[in-house]
Amino acid sequence: MPMQRADKEKLIFRSYIRVRPVSEKDIPEIYQIAASVGKGAKDSNQGFLVDDYASDKDYYLNKFLTLSQRLEHFYVAENVASPGKSRVVGFLIAYTRDQWLKDNPDWVEEVKWHPNFDINRLNSFVVVDKTAIRAHLTGHGIGSELYKRLIADIRPKGITTMMAETIISPVPNFASLAFRKKQNYFLAGVRYEPYMGEMYTDLIYYKDITEF
């Protein structure tokens, strides 16, 4: 059956993915991936990053480099199917609670927290800020492999809550919403954020990684 062959191909491809911490040499490929999904025009179904990375290449290259030196949870997914010809096919950037609140000091107050959200989860958490996969390789489980590595690294630290934001306005990110549903996230709250002359609406999701 065609569906069975497709599933087998995805499984084989996934077996060639290695997730590791970012290094300085990865920055050009990371920028290339970000620029391919972070454009001026946003595709709700494909998924996107908010910034227009092509608008200022040097700025974003430097930003990724700075984050790679500062954050301990910045990972790349590497396709190692061809020895000696590996390349980065995706990345994930996550912040610890202290790192996130240093950059976003008013974040807790800005979020309209869901009545059922346990506010004690804010004592210890990580925020997945960005996840991006080469556009033609989405759907192969690369994002899931990146998340598995993050979870494996933060569990020993006693962190049990993972959080993420998904935009629903002015352009809804349906691909991101579908991923939240697939990974069994729960709604934690909503936040309104002015950006580039528009008001953005972000849904805040959380996941209890003890159940992953």
Short mmCIF file of C-alpha atoms in Angstrom, two decimals:
data_model
loop_
_atom_site.label_atom_id
_atom_site.label_comp_id
_atom_site.label_asym_id
_atom_site.label_seq_id
_atom_site.Cartn_x
_atom_site.Cartn_y
_atom_site.Cartn_z
CA MET A 1 0.00 0.00 0.00
CA PRO A 2 1.30 3.54 -0.80
CA MET A 3 0.59 4.76 2.75
CA GLN A 4 2.65 1.93 4.22
CA ARG A 5 5.60 2.78 1.95
CA ALA A 6 5.38 6.46 2.93
CA ASP A 7 5.38 5.59 6.63
CA LYS A 8 8.39 3.31 6.15
CA GLU A 9 10.30 6.04 4.29
CA LYS A 10 9.66 8.51 7.08
CA LEU A 11 10.87 6.02 9.67
CA ILE A 12 14.06 5.35 7.74
CA PHE A 13 14.75 9.05 7.29
CA ARG A 14 14.16 9.75 10.98
CA SER A 15 16.76 7.16 11.93
CA TYR A 16 19.41 9.34 10.29
CA ILE A 17 18.64 12.38 12.46
CA ARG A 18 21.11 13.29 15.18
CA VAL A 19 20.27 16.07 17.64
CA ARG A 20 23.13 17.88 19.32
CA PRO A 21 23.92 21.25 20.93
CA VAL A 22 24.51 24.07 18.48
CA SER A 23 28.02 25.15 17.53
CA GLU A 24 29.29 28.33 15.93
CA LYS A 25 29.79 26.62 12.57
CA ASP A 26 26.04 25.86 12.42
CA ILE A 27 24.98 29.51 12.42
CA PRO A 28 24.89 30.04 8.61
CA GLU A 29 22.68 26.97 8.12
CA ILE A 30 20.45 27.98 11.03
CA TYR A 31 19.99 31.40 9.47
CA GLN A 32 19.20 29.80 6.12
CA ILE A 33 16.48 27.65 7.69
CA ALA A 34 15.05 30.59 9.65
CA ALA A 35 14.96 32.76 6.53
CA SER A 36 13.11 30.04 4.62
CA VAL A 37 10.22 29.96 7.13
CA GLY A 38 10.48 33.49 8.52
CA LYS A 39 9.43 35.70 5.62
CA GLY A 40 7.39 38.80 5.06
CA ALA A 41 4.45 36.68 3.84
CA LYS A 42 3.22 34.08 6.33
CA ASP A 43 1.81 30.68 5.34
CA SER A 44 -0.63 29.56 8.04
CA ASN A 45 -0.69 25.94 6.93
CA GLN A 46 3.06 25.48 6.48
CA GLY A 47 3.97 27.25 9.70
CA PHE A 48 6.25 30.22 10.12
CA LEU A 49 8.54 32.26 12.32
CA VAL A 50 7.37 35.79 13.07
CA ASP A 51 10.48 37.76 12.11
CA ASP A 52 11.39 38.53 8.51
CA TYR A 53 14.91 37.12 8.61
CA ALA A 54 15.82 38.13 5.07
CA SER A 55 15.31 41.77 6.01
CA ASP A 56 18.64 42.01 7.88
CA LYS A 57 20.95 39.03 7.43
CA ASP A 58 23.90 40.37 9.46
CA TYR A 59 21.66 41.26 12.40
CA TYR A 60 20.08 37.82 12.61
CA LEU A 61 23.35 35.98 12.07
CA ASN A 62 24.77 37.87 15.03
CA LYS A 63 21.64 37.26 17.07
CA PHE A 64 21.82 33.50 16.51
CA LEU A 65 25.52 33.53 17.35
CA THR A 66 24.87 35.40 20.60
CA LEU A 67 22.10 32.98 21.58
CA SER A 68 24.32 29.99 20.79
CA GLN A 69 26.86 31.31 23.27
CA ARG A 70 24.34 32.22 25.93
CA LEU A 71 21.71 29.45 26.00
CA GLU A 72 22.34 25.89 27.09
CA HIS A 73 19.23 24.60 25.32
CA PHE A 74 19.89 25.54 21.71
CA TYR A 75 19.94 22.41 19.53
CA VAL A 76 20.30 21.46 15.89
CA ALA A 77 18.97 18.39 14.10
CA GLU A 78 21.54 17.03 11.69
CA ASN A 79 20.97 14.62 8.81
CA VAL A 80 23.88 12.18 8.98
CA ALA A 81 22.66 9.80 6.26
CA SER A 82 25.69 10.51 4.09
CA PRO A 83 29.02 10.22 5.98
CA GLY A 84 31.04 13.38 5.61
CA LYS A 85 28.11 15.26 4.08
CA SER A 86 25.89 15.93 7.09
CA ARG A 87 23.85 19.10 7.18
CA VAL A 88 21.57 20.87 9.61
CA VAL A 89 17.89 20.31 8.82
CA GLY A 90 16.26 21.96 11.82
CA PHE A 91 16.84 23.73 15.11
CA LEU A 92 15.21 24.44 18.46
CA ILE A 93 15.84 27.34 20.84
CA ALA A 94 14.63 27.12 24.43
CA TYR A 95 15.04 29.42 27.43
CA THR A 96 15.12 28.52 31.09
CA ARG A 97 12.77 30.46 33.35
CA ASP A 98 15.48 32.90 34.47
CA GLN A 99 16.73 33.48 30.92
CA TRP A 100 13.20 34.06 29.61
CA LEU A 101 12.20 36.49 32.35
CA LYS A 102 15.47 38.39 31.99
CA ASP A 103 14.57 39.11 28.35
CA ASN A 104 10.81 39.39 29.03
CA PRO A 105 10.53 40.79 32.57
CA ASP A 106 6.80 41.59 32.33
CA TRP A 107 5.78 38.32 30.66
CA VAL A 108 4.06 36.72 33.68
CA GLU A 109 1.96 39.84 34.25
CA GLU A 110 1.12 40.25 30.55
CA VAL A 111 -0.37 36.76 30.15
CA LYS A 112 -4.08 36.30 30.90
CA TRP A 113 -3.74 32.93 32.62
CA HIS A 114 -6.39 30.25 32.11
CA PRO A 115 -8.44 29.57 35.29
CA ASN A 116 -7.39 25.90 35.23
CA PHE A 117 -3.67 26.62 34.86
CA ASP A 118 -1.67 25.85 38.00
CA ILE A 119 0.24 29.08 38.58
CA ASN A 120 2.81 27.15 40.64
CA ARG A 121 4.17 25.82 37.35
CA LEU A 122 5.71 29.26 36.86
CA ASN A 123 8.25 28.50 39.58
CA SER A 124 10.22 26.30 37.19
CA PHE A 125 9.80 25.94 33.44
CA VAL A 126 11.43 26.24 30.03
CA VAL A 127 10.01 28.17 27.10
CA VAL A 128 10.51 26.81 23.60
CA ASP A 129 10.94 30.05 21.70
CA LYS A 130 11.66 28.83 18.18
CA THR A 131 11.53 25.55 16.30
CA ALA A 132 12.17 25.48 12.56
CA ILE A 133 12.61 22.67 10.04
CA ARG A 134 13.63 22.92 6.40
CA ALA A 135 10.32 23.39 4.60
CA HIS A 136 10.58 20.32 2.35
CA LEU A 137 11.41 18.08 5.33
CA THR A 138 8.47 18.86 7.62
CA GLY A 139 6.36 15.89 8.66
CA HIS A 140 9.31 13.52 9.13
CA GLY A 141 9.41 13.73 12.93
CA ILE A 142 12.44 16.04 13.09
CA GLY A 143 10.68 18.45 15.42
CA SER A 144 9.76 15.59 17.74
CA GLU A 145 13.39 14.47 17.90
CA LEU A 146 14.47 17.99 18.88
CA TYR A 147 11.86 18.05 21.66
CA LYS A 148 12.95 14.64 22.91
CA ARG A 149 16.51 15.89 23.34
CA LEU A 150 15.35 19.00 25.19
CA ILE A 151 13.18 16.96 27.54
CA ALA A 152 15.98 14.46 28.20
CA ASP A 153 18.26 17.34 29.21
CA ILE A 154 15.85 19.26 31.47
CA ARG A 155 14.29 16.34 33.34
CA PRO A 156 17.41 15.71 35.47
CA LYS A 157 17.22 19.37 36.52
CA GLY A 158 13.78 18.79 38.04
CA ILE A 159 12.00 20.90 35.40
CA THR A 160 8.60 19.40 34.63
CA THR A 161 6.86 22.18 32.67
CA MET A 162 7.56 23.14 29.07
CA MET A 163 5.85 26.19 27.60
CA ALA A 164 5.48 27.69 24.14
CA GLU A 165 3.66 30.52 22.38
CA THR A 166 1.63 30.18 19.19
CA ILE A 167 0.33 33.12 17.17
CA ILE A 168 -3.35 33.16 16.21
CA SER A 169 -3.61 36.78 15.02
CA PRO A 170 -3.11 38.67 12.74
CA VAL A 171 -2.08 35.47 10.89
CA PRO A 172 -2.86 32.15 12.62
CA ASN A 173 -0.08 29.58 12.71
CA PHE A 174 -2.18 26.47 12.04
CA ALA A 175 0.87 24.22 11.68
CA SER A 176 2.05 25.18 15.16
CA LEU A 177 -1.43 24.69 16.62
CA ALA A 178 -1.59 21.21 15.08
CA PHE A 179 1.78 20.34 16.61
CA ARG A 180 0.58 21.49 20.07
CA LYS A 181 -2.44 19.20 19.72
CA LYS A 182 -0.33 16.28 18.51
CA GLN A 183 2.08 16.67 21.43
CA ASN A 184 -0.73 16.94 24.02
CA TYR A 185 -0.17 20.50 25.13
CA PHE A 186 -2.76 22.33 27.22
CA LEU A 187 -3.83 25.95 27.02
CA ALA A 188 -2.23 28.05 29.77
CA GLY A 189 -3.28 31.55 28.73
CA VAL A 190 -3.30 34.29 26.12
CA ARG A 191 -1.08 37.31 25.58
CA TYR A 192 -1.40 40.44 23.43
CA GLU A 193 1.83 41.83 22.05
CA PRO A 194 2.44 44.93 19.91
CA TYR A 195 4.91 44.17 17.12
CA MET A 196 5.86 46.14 14.02
CA GLY A 197 2.80 48.38 14.25
CA GLU A 198 0.30 45.51 14.75
CA MET A 199 -1.22 43.82 17.77
CA TYR A 200 -0.39 40.12 17.90
CA THR A 201 -2.38 37.54 19.84
CA ASP A 202 -0.37 34.64 21.26
CA LEU A 203 -1.77 31.51 22.84
CA ILE A 204 0.43 30.20 25.65
CA TYR A 205 0.58 26.43 25.91
CA TYR A 206 2.16 24.16 28.49
CA LYS A 207 3.13 20.50 28.67
CA ASP A 208 3.86 18.36 31.71
CA ILE A 209 6.95 16.49 30.58
CA THR A 210 6.62 13.87 33.32
CA GLU A 211 3.91 12.45 31.06
CA PHE A 212 5.99 12.57 27.85
#
